[in-house]
Tab-separated table of C-alpha atoms in Angstrom:
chain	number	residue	atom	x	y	z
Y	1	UNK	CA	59.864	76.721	127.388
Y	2	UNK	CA	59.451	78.479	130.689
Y	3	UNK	CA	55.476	78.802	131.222
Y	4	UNK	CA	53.272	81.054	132.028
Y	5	UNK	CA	52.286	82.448	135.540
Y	6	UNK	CA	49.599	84.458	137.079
Y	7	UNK	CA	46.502	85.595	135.339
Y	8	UNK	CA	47.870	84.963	132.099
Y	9	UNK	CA	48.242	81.316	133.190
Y	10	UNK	CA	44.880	81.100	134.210
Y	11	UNK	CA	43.713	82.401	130.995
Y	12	UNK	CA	45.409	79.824	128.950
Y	13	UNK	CA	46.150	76.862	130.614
Y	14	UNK	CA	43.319	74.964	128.382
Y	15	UNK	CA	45.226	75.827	125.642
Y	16	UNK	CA	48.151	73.402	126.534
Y	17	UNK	CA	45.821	70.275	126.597
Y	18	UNK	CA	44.870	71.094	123.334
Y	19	UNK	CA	45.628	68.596	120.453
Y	20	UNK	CA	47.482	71.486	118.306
Y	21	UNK	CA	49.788	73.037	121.865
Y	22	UNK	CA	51.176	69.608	122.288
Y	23	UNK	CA	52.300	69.124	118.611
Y	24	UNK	CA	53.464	72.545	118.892
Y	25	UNK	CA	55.402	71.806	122.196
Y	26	UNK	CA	57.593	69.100	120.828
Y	27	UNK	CA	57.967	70.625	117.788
Y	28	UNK	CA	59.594	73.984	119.458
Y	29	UNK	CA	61.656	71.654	121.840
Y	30	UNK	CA	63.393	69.795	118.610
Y	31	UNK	CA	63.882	72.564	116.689
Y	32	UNK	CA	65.755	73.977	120.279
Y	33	UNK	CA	67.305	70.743	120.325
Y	34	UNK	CA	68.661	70.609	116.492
Y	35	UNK	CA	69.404	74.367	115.306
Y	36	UNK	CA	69.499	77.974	116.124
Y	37	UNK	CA	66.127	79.286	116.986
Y	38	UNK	CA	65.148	83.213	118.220
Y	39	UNK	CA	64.389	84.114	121.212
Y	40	UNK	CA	66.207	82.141	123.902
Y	41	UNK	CA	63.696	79.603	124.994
Y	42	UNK	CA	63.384	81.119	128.335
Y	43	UNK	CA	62.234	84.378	126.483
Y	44	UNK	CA	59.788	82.995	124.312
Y	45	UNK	CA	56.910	84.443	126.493
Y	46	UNK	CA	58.858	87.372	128.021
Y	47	UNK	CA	55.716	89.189	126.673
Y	48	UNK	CA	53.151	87.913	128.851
Y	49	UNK	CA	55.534	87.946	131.932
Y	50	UNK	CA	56.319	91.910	131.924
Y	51	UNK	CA	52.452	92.490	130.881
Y	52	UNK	CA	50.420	90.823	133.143
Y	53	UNK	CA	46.690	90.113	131.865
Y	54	UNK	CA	45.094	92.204	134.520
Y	55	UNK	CA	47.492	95.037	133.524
Y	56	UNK	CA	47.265	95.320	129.451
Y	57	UNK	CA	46.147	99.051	128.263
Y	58	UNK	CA	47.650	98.732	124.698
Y	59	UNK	CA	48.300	95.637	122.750
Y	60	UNK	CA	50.900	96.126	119.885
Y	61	UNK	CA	50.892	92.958	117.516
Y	62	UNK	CA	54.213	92.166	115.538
Y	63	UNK	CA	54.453	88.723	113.103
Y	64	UNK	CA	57.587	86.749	114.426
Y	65	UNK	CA	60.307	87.674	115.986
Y	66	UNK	CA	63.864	89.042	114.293
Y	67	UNK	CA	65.828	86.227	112.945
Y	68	UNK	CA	69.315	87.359	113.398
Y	69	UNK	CA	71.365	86.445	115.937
Y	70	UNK	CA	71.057	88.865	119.472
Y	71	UNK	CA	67.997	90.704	118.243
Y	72	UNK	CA	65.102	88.654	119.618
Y	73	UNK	CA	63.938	88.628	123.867
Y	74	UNK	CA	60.415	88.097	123.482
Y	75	UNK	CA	59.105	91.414	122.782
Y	76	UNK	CA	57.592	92.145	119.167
Y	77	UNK	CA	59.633	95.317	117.312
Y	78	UNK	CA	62.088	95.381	120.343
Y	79	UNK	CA	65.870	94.412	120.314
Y	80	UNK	CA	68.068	93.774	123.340
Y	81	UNK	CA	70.247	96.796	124.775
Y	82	UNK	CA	73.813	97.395	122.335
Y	83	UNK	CA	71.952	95.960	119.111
Y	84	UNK	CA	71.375	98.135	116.219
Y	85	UNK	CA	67.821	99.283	115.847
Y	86	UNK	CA	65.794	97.560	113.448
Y	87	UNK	CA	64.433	99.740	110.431
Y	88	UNK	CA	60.838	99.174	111.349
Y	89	UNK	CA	61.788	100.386	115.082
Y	90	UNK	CA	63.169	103.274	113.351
Y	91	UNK	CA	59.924	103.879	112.106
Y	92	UNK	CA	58.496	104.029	115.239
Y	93	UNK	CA	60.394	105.860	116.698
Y	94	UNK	CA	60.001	108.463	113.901
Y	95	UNK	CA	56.714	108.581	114.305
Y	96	UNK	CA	56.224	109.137	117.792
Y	97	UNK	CA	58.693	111.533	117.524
Y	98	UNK	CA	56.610	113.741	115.204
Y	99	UNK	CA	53.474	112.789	117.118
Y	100	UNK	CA	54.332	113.400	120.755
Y	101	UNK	CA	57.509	115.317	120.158
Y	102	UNK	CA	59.562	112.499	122.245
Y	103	UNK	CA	63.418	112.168	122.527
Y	104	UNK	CA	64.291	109.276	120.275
Y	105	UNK	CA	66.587	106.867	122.339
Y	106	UNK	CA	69.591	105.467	121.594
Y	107	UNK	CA	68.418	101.695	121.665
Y	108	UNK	CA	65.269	99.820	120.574
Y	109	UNK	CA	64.882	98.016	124.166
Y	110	UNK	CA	60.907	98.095	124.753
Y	111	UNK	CA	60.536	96.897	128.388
Y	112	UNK	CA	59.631	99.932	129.725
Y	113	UNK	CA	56.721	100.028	127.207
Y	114	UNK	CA	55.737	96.294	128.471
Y	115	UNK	CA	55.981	97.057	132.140
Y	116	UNK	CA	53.593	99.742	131.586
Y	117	UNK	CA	50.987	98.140	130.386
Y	118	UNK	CA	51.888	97.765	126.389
Y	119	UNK	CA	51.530	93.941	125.416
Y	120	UNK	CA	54.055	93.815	122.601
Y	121	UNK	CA	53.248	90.511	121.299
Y	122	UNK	CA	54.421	88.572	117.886
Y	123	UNK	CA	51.227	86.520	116.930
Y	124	UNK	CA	54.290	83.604	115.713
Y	125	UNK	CA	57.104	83.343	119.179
Y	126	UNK	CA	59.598	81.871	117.538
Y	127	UNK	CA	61.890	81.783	114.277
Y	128	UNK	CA	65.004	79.624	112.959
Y	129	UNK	CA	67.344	81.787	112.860
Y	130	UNK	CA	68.058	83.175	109.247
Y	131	UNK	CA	65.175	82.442	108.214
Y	132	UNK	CA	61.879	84.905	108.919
Y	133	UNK	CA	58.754	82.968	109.165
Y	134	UNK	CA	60.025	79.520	109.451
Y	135	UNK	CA	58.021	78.835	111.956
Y	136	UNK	CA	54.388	80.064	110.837
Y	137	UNK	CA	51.379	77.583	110.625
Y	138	UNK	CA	53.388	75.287	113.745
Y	139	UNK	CA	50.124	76.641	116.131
Y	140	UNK	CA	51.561	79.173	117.753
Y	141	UNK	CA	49.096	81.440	115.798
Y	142	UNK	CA	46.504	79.403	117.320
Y	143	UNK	CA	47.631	80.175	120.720
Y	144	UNK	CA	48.238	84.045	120.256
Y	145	UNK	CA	44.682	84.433	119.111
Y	146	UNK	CA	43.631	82.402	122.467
Y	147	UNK	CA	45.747	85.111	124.088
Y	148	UNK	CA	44.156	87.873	121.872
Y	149	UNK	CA	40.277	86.875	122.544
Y	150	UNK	CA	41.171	87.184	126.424
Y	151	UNK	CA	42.187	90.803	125.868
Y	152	UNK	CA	39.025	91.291	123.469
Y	153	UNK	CA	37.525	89.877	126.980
Y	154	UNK	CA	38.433	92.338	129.648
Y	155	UNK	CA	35.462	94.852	131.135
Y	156	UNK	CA	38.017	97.935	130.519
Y	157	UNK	CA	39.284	100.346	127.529
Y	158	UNK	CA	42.068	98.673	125.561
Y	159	UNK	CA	44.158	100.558	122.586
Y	160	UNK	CA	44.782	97.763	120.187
Y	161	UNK	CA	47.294	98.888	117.361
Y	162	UNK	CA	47.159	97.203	114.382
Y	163	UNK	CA	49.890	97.478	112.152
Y	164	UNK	CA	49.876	96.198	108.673
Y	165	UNK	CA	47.538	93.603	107.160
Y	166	UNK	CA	47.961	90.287	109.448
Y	167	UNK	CA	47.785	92.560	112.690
Y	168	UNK	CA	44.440	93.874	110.574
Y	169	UNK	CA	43.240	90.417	110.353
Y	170	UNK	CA	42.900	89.700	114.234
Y	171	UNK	CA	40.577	92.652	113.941
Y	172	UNK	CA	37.574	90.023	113.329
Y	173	UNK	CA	38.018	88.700	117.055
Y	174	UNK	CA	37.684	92.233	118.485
Y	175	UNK	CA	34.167	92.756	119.183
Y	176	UNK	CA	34.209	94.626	122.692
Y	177	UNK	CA	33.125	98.032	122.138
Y	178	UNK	CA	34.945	99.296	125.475
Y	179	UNK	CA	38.006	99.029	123.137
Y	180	UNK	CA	39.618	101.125	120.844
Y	181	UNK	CA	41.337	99.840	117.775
Y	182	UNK	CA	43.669	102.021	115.523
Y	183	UNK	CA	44.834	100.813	112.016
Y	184	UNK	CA	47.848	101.723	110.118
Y	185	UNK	CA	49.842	100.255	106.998
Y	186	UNK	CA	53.070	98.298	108.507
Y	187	UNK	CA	56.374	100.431	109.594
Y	188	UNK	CA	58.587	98.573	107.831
Y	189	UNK	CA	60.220	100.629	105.320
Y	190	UNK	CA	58.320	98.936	102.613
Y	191	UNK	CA	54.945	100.296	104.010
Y	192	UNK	CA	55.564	103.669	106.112
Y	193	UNK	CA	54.997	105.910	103.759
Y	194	UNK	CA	51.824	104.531	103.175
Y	195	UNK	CA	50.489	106.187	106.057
Y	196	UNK	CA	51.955	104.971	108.575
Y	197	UNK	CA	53.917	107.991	109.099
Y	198	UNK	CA	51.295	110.476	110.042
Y	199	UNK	CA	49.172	108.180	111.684
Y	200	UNK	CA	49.286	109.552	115.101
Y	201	UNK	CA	48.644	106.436	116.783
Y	202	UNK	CA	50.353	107.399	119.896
Y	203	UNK	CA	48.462	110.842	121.053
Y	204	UNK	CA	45.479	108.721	120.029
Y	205	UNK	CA	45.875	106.242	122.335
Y	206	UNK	CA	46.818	107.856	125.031
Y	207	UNK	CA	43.678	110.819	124.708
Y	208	UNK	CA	41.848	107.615	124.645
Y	209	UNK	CA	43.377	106.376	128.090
Y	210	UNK	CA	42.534	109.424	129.468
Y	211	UNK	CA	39.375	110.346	128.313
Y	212	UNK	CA	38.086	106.629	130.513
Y	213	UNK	CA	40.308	107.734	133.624
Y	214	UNK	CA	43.373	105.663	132.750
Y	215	UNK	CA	46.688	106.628	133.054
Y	216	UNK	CA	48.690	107.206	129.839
Y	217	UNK	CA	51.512	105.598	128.385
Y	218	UNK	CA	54.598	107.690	128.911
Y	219	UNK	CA	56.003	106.813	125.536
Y	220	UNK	CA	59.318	108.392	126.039
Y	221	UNK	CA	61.910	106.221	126.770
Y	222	UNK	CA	65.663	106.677	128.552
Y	223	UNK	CA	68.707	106.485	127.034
Y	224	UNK	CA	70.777	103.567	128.580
C-alpha cells in the first residue's frame, strides 16, 4: 500500500502501530497477493492524497469501493475516465443538476471535486472484486473513523454529507459545532426517491461555505 504523506500522515501515523492496522496490513497484502482486489493498491488512499487534511471543506462518505473490474481509483462514488457511470453517480449528478442547474458530464471522474477540497472517502478501501463488502469488519473501518475524528477536529467550517444510514452513523463522532452536517437517504436507486432527490445538499453547502468566508465548491465539472 503506498502510505500516507503530509498532514494526513501526521494525523494518523499512530494508527499503524495499532494492534488492529497491522492485522489489517497483512491481511490487504495477501488478499493483493492471492486474488483480484479494487482499487489498485497504489490507489487505495488516492483520497487522502488529492485532499490534503489542512485543505478538507466537504467530506462525502461512501461504504466500499465498486467491485467490478476498472471502476475503483480510490475515490468513493467516482469511476475512472471511459467507464460507465454508476447508477448512484447518476443520482448525483441528477440532483445537482436540479439543485445548482449544472451541466451533467459525460464521465463520473471526481478528482476535480477532491482537489478542491471534497474528501470523497469510502469508510471500507478495499473490495474483492465481485464481491461488494468482502472486506468489511478487516479494520479499515477502524481507521476511517481515526481519519473522520481528525476532520471532526479542525478549528474551521466543514460540510459533512451524509448519505444513507452507515454515513448517518459516523454522525455520533461529529461534535464540533463549527461544522455543518447534512443528511439524506442513500442515492442508490433503491433509496433516491426517498428524499434524496430534492435534498439540495449542494446549494446548502456551498451558502454554508460562504456565509464563514470560504470559497465554494464549483460543483460543475468538464467534459473530458
Amino acid at each position: 500500500m503506498a502510505g500516507l504523506t503530509g498532514e494526513w500522515e501526521k494525523a494518523l501515523r499512530g494508527e499503524f502501530s495499532r494492534e488492529y492496522y497491522k492485522k489489517l496490513f497483512f491481511f490487504i497484502r495477501e488478499q493483493y497477493s492471492k486474488t483480484a482486489v479494487y482499487p489498485a493498491s497504489e490507489e487505495i488512499f488516492t483520497a487522502f492524497h488529492l485532499t490534503p487534511l489542512d485543505k478538507v471543506k466537504v467530506v462525502i462518505l461512501g461504504q466500499d469501493p465498486y467491485h467490478n473490474v476498472g471502476q475503483a481509483h480510490g475515490l468513493c462514488f467516482s469511476v475512472k475516465p471511459q467507464v460507465e457511470i454508476p447508477p448512484s453517480l447518476v443520482n448525483i449528478y441528477q440532483e445537482l443538476h436540479e439543485d445548482l442547474g449544472c451541466r451533467i458530464p459525460n464521465h463520473g471522474y471526481l478528482t476535480a471535486w477532491a482537489e478542491q477540497g471534497v474528501l470523497l472517502l469510502n469508510t471500507v478501501l478495499t473490495v474483492q472484486a465481485h464481491k461488494p463488502m468482502s472486506h468489511r469488519g478487516v479494520g479499515w473501518e477502524e481507521f476511517t473513523d481515526a481519519a473522520i475524528r481528525e476532520v471532526n477536529k479542525q478549528d474551521r467550517p466543514i460540510v459533512f454529507l451524509l448519505w444513507g444510514r452507515p454515513a448517518q452513523e459516523k454522525a455520533r463522532m461529529l461534535d464540533n459545532p463549527k461544522h455543518l452536517i447534512l443528511k439524506a437517504p442513500h442515492p442508490s436507486p433503491l433509496s433516491a426517491y426517498r428524499g434524496f432527490f430534492g435534498s439540495k445538499p449542494f446549494s446548502q453547502t456551498n451558502d454554508f461555505l460562504m456565509a464563514h468566508g470560504v470559497e465554494p465548491i464549483q460543483w460543475e465539472i468538464d467534459d473530458i
